[in-house]
Coordinates of C-alpha atoms in Angstrom, one line a residue:
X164 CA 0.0 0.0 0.0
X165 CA 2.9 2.1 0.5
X166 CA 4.8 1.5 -2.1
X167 CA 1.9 2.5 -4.3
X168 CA 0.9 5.8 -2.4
X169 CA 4.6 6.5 -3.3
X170 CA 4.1 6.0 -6.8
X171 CA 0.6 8.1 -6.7
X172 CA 2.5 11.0 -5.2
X173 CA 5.7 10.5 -7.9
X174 CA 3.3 10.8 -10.7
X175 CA 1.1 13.7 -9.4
X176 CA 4.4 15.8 -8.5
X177 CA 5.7 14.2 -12.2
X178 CA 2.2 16.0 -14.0
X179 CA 2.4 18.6 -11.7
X180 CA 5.7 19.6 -13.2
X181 CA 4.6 19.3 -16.6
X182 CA 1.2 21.5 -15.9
X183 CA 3.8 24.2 -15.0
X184 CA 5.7 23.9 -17.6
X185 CA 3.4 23.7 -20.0
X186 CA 1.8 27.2 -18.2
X187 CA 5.3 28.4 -18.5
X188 CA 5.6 27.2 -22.1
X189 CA 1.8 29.6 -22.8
X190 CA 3.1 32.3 -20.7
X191 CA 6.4 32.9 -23.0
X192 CA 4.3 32.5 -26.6
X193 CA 1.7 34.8 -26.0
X194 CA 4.3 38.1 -24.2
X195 CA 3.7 41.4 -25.6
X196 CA 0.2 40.3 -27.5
X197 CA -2.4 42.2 -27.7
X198 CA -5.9 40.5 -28.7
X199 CA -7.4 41.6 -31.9
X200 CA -10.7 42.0 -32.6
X201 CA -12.3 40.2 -35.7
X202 CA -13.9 43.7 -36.6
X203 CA -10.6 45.1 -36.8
X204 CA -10.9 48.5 -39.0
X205 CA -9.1 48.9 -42.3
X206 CA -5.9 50.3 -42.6
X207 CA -6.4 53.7 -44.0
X208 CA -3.4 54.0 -46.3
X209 CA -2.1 56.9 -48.4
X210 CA 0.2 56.9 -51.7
X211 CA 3.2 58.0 -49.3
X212 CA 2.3 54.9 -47.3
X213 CA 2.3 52.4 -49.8
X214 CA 5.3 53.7 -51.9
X215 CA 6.9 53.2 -48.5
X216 CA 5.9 50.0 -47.9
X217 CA 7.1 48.8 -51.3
X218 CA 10.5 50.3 -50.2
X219 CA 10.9 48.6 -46.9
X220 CA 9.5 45.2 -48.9
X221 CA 12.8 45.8 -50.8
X222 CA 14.8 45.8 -48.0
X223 CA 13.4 42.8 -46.7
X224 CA 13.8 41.0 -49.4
X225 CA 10.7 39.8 -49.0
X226 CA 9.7 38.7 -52.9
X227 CA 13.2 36.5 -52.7
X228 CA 11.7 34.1 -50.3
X229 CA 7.6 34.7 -51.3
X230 CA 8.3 34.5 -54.9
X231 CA 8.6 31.0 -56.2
X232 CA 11.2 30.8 -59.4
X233 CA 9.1 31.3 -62.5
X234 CA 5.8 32.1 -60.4
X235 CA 3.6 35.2 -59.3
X236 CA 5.0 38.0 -57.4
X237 CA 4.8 37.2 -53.3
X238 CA 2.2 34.6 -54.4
X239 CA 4.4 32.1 -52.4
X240 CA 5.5 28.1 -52.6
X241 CA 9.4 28.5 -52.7
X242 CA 10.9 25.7 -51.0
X243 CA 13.4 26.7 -48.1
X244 CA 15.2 23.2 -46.6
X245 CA 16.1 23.1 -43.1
X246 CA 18.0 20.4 -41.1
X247 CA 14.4 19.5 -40.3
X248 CA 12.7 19.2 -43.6
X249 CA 11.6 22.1 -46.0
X250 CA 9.1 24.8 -45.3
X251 CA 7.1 26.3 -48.1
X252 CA 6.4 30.6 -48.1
X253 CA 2.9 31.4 -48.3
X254 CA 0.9 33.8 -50.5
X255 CA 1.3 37.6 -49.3
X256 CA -1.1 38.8 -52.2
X257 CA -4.2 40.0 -51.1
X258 CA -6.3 37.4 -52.4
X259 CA -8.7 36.5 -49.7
X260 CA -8.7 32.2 -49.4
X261 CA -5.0 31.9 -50.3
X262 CA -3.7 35.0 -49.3
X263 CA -3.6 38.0 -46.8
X264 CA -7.0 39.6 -48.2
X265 CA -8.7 38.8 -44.7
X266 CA -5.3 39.9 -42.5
X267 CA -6.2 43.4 -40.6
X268 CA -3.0 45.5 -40.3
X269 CA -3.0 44.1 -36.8
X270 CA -2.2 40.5 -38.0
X271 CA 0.1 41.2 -39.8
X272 CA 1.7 43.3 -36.9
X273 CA 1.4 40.4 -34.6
X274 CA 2.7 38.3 -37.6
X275 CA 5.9 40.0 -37.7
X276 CA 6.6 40.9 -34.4
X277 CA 5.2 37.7 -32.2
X278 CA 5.5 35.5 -35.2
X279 CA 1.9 34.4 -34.9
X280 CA -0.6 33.6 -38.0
X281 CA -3.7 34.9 -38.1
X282 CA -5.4 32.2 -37.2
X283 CA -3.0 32.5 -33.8
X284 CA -0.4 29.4 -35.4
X285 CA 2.6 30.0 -34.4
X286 CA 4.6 30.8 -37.1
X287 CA 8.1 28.6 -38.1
X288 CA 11.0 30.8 -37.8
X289 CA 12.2 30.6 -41.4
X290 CA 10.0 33.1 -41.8
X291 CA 12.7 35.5 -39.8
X292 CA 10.4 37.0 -37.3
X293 CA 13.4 36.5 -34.8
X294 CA 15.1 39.3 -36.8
X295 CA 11.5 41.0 -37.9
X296 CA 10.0 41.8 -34.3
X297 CA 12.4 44.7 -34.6
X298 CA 10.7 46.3 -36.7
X299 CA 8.7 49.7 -35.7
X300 CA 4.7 49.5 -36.0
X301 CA 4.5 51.7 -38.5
X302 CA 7.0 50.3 -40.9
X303 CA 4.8 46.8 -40.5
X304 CA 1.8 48.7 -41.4
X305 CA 3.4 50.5 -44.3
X306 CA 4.7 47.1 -46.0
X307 CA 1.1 45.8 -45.4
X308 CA -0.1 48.7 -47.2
X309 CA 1.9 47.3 -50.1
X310 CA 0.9 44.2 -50.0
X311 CA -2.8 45.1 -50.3
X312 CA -2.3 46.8 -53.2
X313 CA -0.6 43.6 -55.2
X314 CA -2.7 41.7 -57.3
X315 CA -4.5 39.0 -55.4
X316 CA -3.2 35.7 -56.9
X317 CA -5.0 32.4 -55.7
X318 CA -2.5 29.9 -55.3
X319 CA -2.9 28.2 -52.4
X320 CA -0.4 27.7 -49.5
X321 CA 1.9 24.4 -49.9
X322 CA 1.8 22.0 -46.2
X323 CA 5.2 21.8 -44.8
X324 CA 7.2 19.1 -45.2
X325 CA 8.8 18.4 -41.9
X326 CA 10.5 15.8 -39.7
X327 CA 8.3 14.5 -36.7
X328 CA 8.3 16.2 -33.7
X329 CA 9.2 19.3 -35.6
X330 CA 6.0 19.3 -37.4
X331 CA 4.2 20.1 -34.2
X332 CA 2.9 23.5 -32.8
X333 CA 4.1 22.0 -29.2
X334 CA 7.5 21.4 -30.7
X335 CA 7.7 24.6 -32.1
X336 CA 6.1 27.0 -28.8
X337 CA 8.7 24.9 -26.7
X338 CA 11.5 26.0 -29.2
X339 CA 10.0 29.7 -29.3
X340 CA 10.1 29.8 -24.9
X341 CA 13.3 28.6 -25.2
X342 CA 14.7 30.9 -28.2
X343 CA 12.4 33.9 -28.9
X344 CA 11.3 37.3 -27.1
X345 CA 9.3 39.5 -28.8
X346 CA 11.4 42.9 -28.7
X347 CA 12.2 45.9 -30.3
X348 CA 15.3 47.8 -32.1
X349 CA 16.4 50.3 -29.2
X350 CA 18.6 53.4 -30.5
X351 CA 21.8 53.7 -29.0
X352 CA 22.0 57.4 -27.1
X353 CA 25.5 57.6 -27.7
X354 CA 25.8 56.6 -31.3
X355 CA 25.0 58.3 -34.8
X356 CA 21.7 58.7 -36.4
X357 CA 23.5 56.8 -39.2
X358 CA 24.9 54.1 -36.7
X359 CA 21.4 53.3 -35.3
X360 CA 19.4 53.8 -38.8
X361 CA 22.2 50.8 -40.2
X362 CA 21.6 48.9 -36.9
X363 CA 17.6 48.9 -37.3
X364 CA 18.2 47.9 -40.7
X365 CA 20.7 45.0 -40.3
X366 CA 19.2 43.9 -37.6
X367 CA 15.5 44.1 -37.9
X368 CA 14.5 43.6 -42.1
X369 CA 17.6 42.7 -43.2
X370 CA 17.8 40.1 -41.1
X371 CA 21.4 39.7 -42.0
X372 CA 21.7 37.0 -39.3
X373 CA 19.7 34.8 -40.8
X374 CA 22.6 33.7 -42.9
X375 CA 25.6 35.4 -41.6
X376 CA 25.3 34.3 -37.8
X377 CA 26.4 30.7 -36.5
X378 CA 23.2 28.2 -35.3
X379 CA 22.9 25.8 -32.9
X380 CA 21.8 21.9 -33.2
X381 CA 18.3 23.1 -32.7
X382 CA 18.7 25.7 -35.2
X383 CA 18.6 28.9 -33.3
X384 CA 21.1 32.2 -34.2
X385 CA 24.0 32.9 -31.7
X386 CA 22.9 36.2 -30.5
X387 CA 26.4 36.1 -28.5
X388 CA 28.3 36.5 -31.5
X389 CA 25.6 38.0 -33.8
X390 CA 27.5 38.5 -37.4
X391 CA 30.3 35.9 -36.7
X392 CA 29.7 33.9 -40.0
X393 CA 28.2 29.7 -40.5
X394 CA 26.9 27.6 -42.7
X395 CA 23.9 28.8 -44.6
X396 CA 21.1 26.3 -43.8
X397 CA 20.1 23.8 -46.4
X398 CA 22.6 25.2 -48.4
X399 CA 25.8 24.4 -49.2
X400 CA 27.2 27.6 -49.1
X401 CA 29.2 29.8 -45.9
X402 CA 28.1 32.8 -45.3
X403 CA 31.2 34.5 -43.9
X404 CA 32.0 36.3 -40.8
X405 CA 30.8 40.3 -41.0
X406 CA 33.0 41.1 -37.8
X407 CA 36.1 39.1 -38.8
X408 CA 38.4 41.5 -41.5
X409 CA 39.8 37.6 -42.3
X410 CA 36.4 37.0 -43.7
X411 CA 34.0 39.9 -45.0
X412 CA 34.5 42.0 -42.0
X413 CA 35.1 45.8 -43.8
X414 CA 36.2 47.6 -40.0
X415 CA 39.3 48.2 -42.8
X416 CA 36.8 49.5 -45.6
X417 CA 36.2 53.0 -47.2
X418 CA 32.6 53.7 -46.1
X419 CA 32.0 54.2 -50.2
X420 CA 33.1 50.9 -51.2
X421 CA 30.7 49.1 -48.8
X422 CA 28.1 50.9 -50.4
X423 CA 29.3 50.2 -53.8
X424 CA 29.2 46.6 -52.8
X425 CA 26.0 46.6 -51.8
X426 CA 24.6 48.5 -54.4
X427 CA 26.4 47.2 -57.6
X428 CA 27.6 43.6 -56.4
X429 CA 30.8 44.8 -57.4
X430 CA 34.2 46.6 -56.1
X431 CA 38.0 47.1 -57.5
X432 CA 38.9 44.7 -54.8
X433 CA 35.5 42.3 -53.8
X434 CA 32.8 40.8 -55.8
X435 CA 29.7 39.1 -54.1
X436 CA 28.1 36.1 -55.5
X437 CA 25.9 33.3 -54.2
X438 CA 23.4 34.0 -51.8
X439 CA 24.6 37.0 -51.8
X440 CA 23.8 37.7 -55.1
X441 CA 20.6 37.5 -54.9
X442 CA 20.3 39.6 -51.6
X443 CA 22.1 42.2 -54.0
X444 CA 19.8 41.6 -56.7
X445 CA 16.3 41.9 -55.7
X446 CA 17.3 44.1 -52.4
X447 CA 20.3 46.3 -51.6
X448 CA 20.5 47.5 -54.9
X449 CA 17.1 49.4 -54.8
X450 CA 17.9 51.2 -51.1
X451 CA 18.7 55.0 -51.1
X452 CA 22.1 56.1 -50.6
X453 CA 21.1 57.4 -47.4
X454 CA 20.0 54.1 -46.4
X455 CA 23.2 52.2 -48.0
X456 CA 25.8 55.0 -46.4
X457 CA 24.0 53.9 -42.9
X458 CA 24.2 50.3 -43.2
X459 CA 28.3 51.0 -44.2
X460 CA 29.0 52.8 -41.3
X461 CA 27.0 50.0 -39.2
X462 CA 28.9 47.7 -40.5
X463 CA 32.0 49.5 -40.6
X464 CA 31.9 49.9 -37.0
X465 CA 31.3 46.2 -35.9
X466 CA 33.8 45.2 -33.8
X467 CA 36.8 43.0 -35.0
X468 CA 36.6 39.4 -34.1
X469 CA 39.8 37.7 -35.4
X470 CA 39.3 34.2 -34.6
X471 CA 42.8 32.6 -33.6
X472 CA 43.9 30.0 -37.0
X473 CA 46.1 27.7 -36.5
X474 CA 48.6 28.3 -39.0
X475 CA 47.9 25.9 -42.4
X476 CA 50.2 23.6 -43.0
X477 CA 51.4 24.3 -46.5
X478 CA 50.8 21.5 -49.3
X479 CA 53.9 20.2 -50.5
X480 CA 54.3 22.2 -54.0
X481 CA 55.7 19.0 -55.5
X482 CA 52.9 16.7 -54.3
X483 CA 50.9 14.6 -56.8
X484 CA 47.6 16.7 -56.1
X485 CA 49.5 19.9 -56.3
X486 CA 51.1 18.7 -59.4
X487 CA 47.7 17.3 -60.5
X488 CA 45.9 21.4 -59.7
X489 CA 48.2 22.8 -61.0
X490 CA 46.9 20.8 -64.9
X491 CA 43.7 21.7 -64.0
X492 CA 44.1 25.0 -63.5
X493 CA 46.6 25.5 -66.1
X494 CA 44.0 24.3 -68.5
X495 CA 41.1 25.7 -66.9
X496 CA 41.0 28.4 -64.8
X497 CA 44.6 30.5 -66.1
X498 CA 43.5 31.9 -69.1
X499 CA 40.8 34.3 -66.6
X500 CA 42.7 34.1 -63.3
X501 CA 46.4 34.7 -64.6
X502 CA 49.1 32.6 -64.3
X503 CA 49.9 33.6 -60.9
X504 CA 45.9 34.1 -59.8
X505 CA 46.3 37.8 -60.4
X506 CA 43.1 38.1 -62.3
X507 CA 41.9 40.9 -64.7
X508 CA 40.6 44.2 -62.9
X509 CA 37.4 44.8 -63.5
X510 CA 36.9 41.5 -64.9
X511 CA 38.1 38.7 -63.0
X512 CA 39.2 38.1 -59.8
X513 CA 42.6 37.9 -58.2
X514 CA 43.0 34.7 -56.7
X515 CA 46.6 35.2 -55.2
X516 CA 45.9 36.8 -51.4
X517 CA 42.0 36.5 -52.0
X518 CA 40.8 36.2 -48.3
X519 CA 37.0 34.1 -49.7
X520 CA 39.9 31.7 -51.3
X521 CA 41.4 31.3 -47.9
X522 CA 38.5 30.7 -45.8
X523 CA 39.6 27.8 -43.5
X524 CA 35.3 26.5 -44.7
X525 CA 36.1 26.1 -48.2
X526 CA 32.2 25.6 -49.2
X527 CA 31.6 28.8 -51.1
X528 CA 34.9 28.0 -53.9
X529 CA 33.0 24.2 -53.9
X530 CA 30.3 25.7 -55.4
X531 CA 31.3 27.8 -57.3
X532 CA 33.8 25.6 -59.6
X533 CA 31.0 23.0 -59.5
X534 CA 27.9 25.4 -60.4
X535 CA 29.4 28.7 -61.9
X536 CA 28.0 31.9 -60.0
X537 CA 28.0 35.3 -61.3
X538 CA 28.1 39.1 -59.4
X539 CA 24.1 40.4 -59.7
X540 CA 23.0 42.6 -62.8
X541 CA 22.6 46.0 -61.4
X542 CA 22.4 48.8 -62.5
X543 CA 25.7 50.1 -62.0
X544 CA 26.7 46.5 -63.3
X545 CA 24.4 45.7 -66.1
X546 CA 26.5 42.9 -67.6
X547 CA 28.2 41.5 -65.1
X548 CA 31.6 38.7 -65.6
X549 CA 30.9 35.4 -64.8
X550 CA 32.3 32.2 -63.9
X551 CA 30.6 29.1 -65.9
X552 CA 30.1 25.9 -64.1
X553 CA 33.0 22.8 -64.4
X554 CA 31.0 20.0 -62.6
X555 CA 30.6 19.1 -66.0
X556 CA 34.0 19.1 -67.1
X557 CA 36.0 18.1 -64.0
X558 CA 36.1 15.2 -61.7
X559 CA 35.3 15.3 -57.9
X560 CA 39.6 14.5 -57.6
X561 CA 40.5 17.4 -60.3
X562 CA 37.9 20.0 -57.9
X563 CA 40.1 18.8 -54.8
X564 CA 43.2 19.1 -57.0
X565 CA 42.7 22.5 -58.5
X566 CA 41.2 24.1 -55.4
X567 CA 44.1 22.4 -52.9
X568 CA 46.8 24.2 -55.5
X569 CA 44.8 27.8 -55.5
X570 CA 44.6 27.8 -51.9
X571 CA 48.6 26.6 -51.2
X572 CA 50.1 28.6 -54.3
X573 CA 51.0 32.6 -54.2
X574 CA 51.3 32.7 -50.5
X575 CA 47.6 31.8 -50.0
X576 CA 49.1 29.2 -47.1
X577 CA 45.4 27.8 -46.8
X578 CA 44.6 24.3 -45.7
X579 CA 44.0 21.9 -49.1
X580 CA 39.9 20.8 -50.2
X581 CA 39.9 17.2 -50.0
X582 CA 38.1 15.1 -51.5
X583 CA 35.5 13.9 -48.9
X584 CA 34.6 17.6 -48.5
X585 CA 33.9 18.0 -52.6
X586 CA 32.0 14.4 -52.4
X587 CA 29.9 16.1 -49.3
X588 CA 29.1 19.6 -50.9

């Protein structure tokens, strides 16, 4: 009798302890919301307020993710894989079944800044709401503005396709109690207009952590390190450090050639491609000057992070895969890049003393051998140089071979590709 008393009491104090969890769970998913009313008026929205909205849509970068290849504007379905399966972006138009048409400025509100759907699902954070709740009320209701004024386009929302438990709303609150607080972007008294302008845009639509900061297992940002670089997930590109001048930090940077960057794709001494292209692309190449200059001295001002490198042991220039890159690139890659990888200003890249060639995560020159990549076409860039894929023409052993002798020839000194990490790309 005893005995079972004592399991009695072990199980209620065992529920007990869930029930409070569970209240604690609640508690931290619903902070900072306010309840809506299903009469909720109309946004009353003025020609200033919409041309506004389509700005700030452009600094998102919201058609990138809500516009599938080939598909209607922000009607949705692109496919975004996770470590945990692949998400699908729904329909911003303002068509009333597949869309937003029935959203009140207030949802979408609570949408960006509590990460909640409007019919109260929590939202998954690939949809970077993390990064969004920064933004001010009236920049959320400006971009809604826009996005009523789209033509409504019924495609209907694509389900999820996600890995069990991460499918489930309880999954997903636990991850947001654990992970996310509802917040917003708080101006720095002792900085510049410009400073806290480029920190409000960094941090809140451009979500530039979303790719450039580190994540753990469970998928969440490293706040602690904030612009420190990582994988890009479900990609196979690395989206390199902003605060380490070894990566893409720019503390070293003329203001002007940041915003040249940004706004062409293109420098005398950098180039972006990849992800990054596209960010360029559809986004930074449409922001005022003002807004590019602020974002410059942002970044500019980011503290330097060196991470301590072991020094790379160089590859023996007379080994067989040295010998074997150097073919390759002989054949290849020479007749562009130069003889000694000094490239073709203007044109072509240097590769001798390129720090994206020495990146100890060699991902990004992976990719692009394999796949090509080009800088954006811009407007200051129109027809931009390109690199053409050679997954066609080379084999996984001539991509470790040529990339091994690039990095270890013209005092690059960086640590050689092998051939396990072109086989896992």
């Amino acid at each position: 009798m005893k005995a079972n008393r004592r399991h009695i009491y072990v199980l209620l104090a065992f529920a007990t302890v869930l029930a409070v969890l569970a209240a604690v769970v609640v508690m931290l998913n619903t902070l900072g919301e306010a309840r809506i009313a299903d009469s909720a008026k109309p946004l009353p929205a003025s020609q200033q307020l919409i041309e506004r909205g389509r700005y700030l849509a452009l600094a998102g970068n919201c058609a990138g993710c809500h516009t599938e290849r080939g598909g209607a504007a922000y009607a949705g379905g692109r496919s975004i894989s996770t470590p945990f399966g692949i998400i699908y972006t729904s329909n911003l138009t303002p068509d009333p079944r597949a869309g937003i048409g029935l959203w009140s400025a207030d949802h979408f509100w609570r949408a960006m800044h509590n990460g909640r759907s409007r019919d109260g699902r929590l939202l998954y954070p690939a949809f970077p709401y993390t990064s969004y709740t920064q933004v001010t009320r009236e920049d959320s209701d400006a971009i809604y503005a826009w996005l009523q004024t789209l033509p409504p386009v019924s495609q209907g929302n694509r389900a999820h396709a996600l890995d069990f438990p991460y499918n489930t709303q309880a999954a997903l609150a636990v991850w947001r109690a654990l992970f996310f607080r509802p917040g917003a972007y708080e101006a720095q008294a002792r900085r510049s207009p410009d400073w806290n302008r480029g920190a409000y845009l960094v941090g809140g639509l451009g979500h530039c952590i979303a790719c450039h900061g580190s994540r753990n297992v469970l998928g969440a940002t490293n706040s602690g390190r904030g612009l420190g670089g990582g994988p890009i997930p479900g990609q196979s590109w690395y989206a390199p450090a902003l605060d380490d001048p070894a990566e893409a930090g720019t503390s070293h940077w003329q203001t002007s050639d940041i915003v040249a960057l940004l706004k062409t794709g293109i420098t005398a001494s950098a180039t972006v491609s990849g992800p990054m292209a596209d960010v360029v692309y559809q986004s930074t190449q449409y922001l005022d000057d003002a807004d590019l200059h602020a974002i410059a001295v942002y970044l500019k001002d980011l503290p330097d992070h060196a991470q301590a490198r072991q020094e790379a042991i160089p590859v023996q220039s007379g080994s067989a895969l040295m010998q074997r890159g150097d073919k390759v690139y002989s054949k290849q890659c020479a007749s562009c890049h130069g003889e000694q990888g000094e490239g073709k200003v203007g044109m072509f890249p240097a590769l001798a003393g390129n720090r994206a060639v020495k990146l100890g995560n060699p991902a990004n020159l992976i990719q692009m051998v394999l796949f090509g990549g080009y800088a954006p076409s811009t407007k200051g860039n129109p027809r931009p140089y390109g690199m053409p894929p050679f997954g066609h023409v080379l084999t996984d052993e001539d991509v470790s071979a040529v990339l091994t002798y690039v990095r270890g020839s013209w005092g690059n000194n960086a640590p050689e590709v092998s051939l396990l990490q072109v086989v896992r790309r």
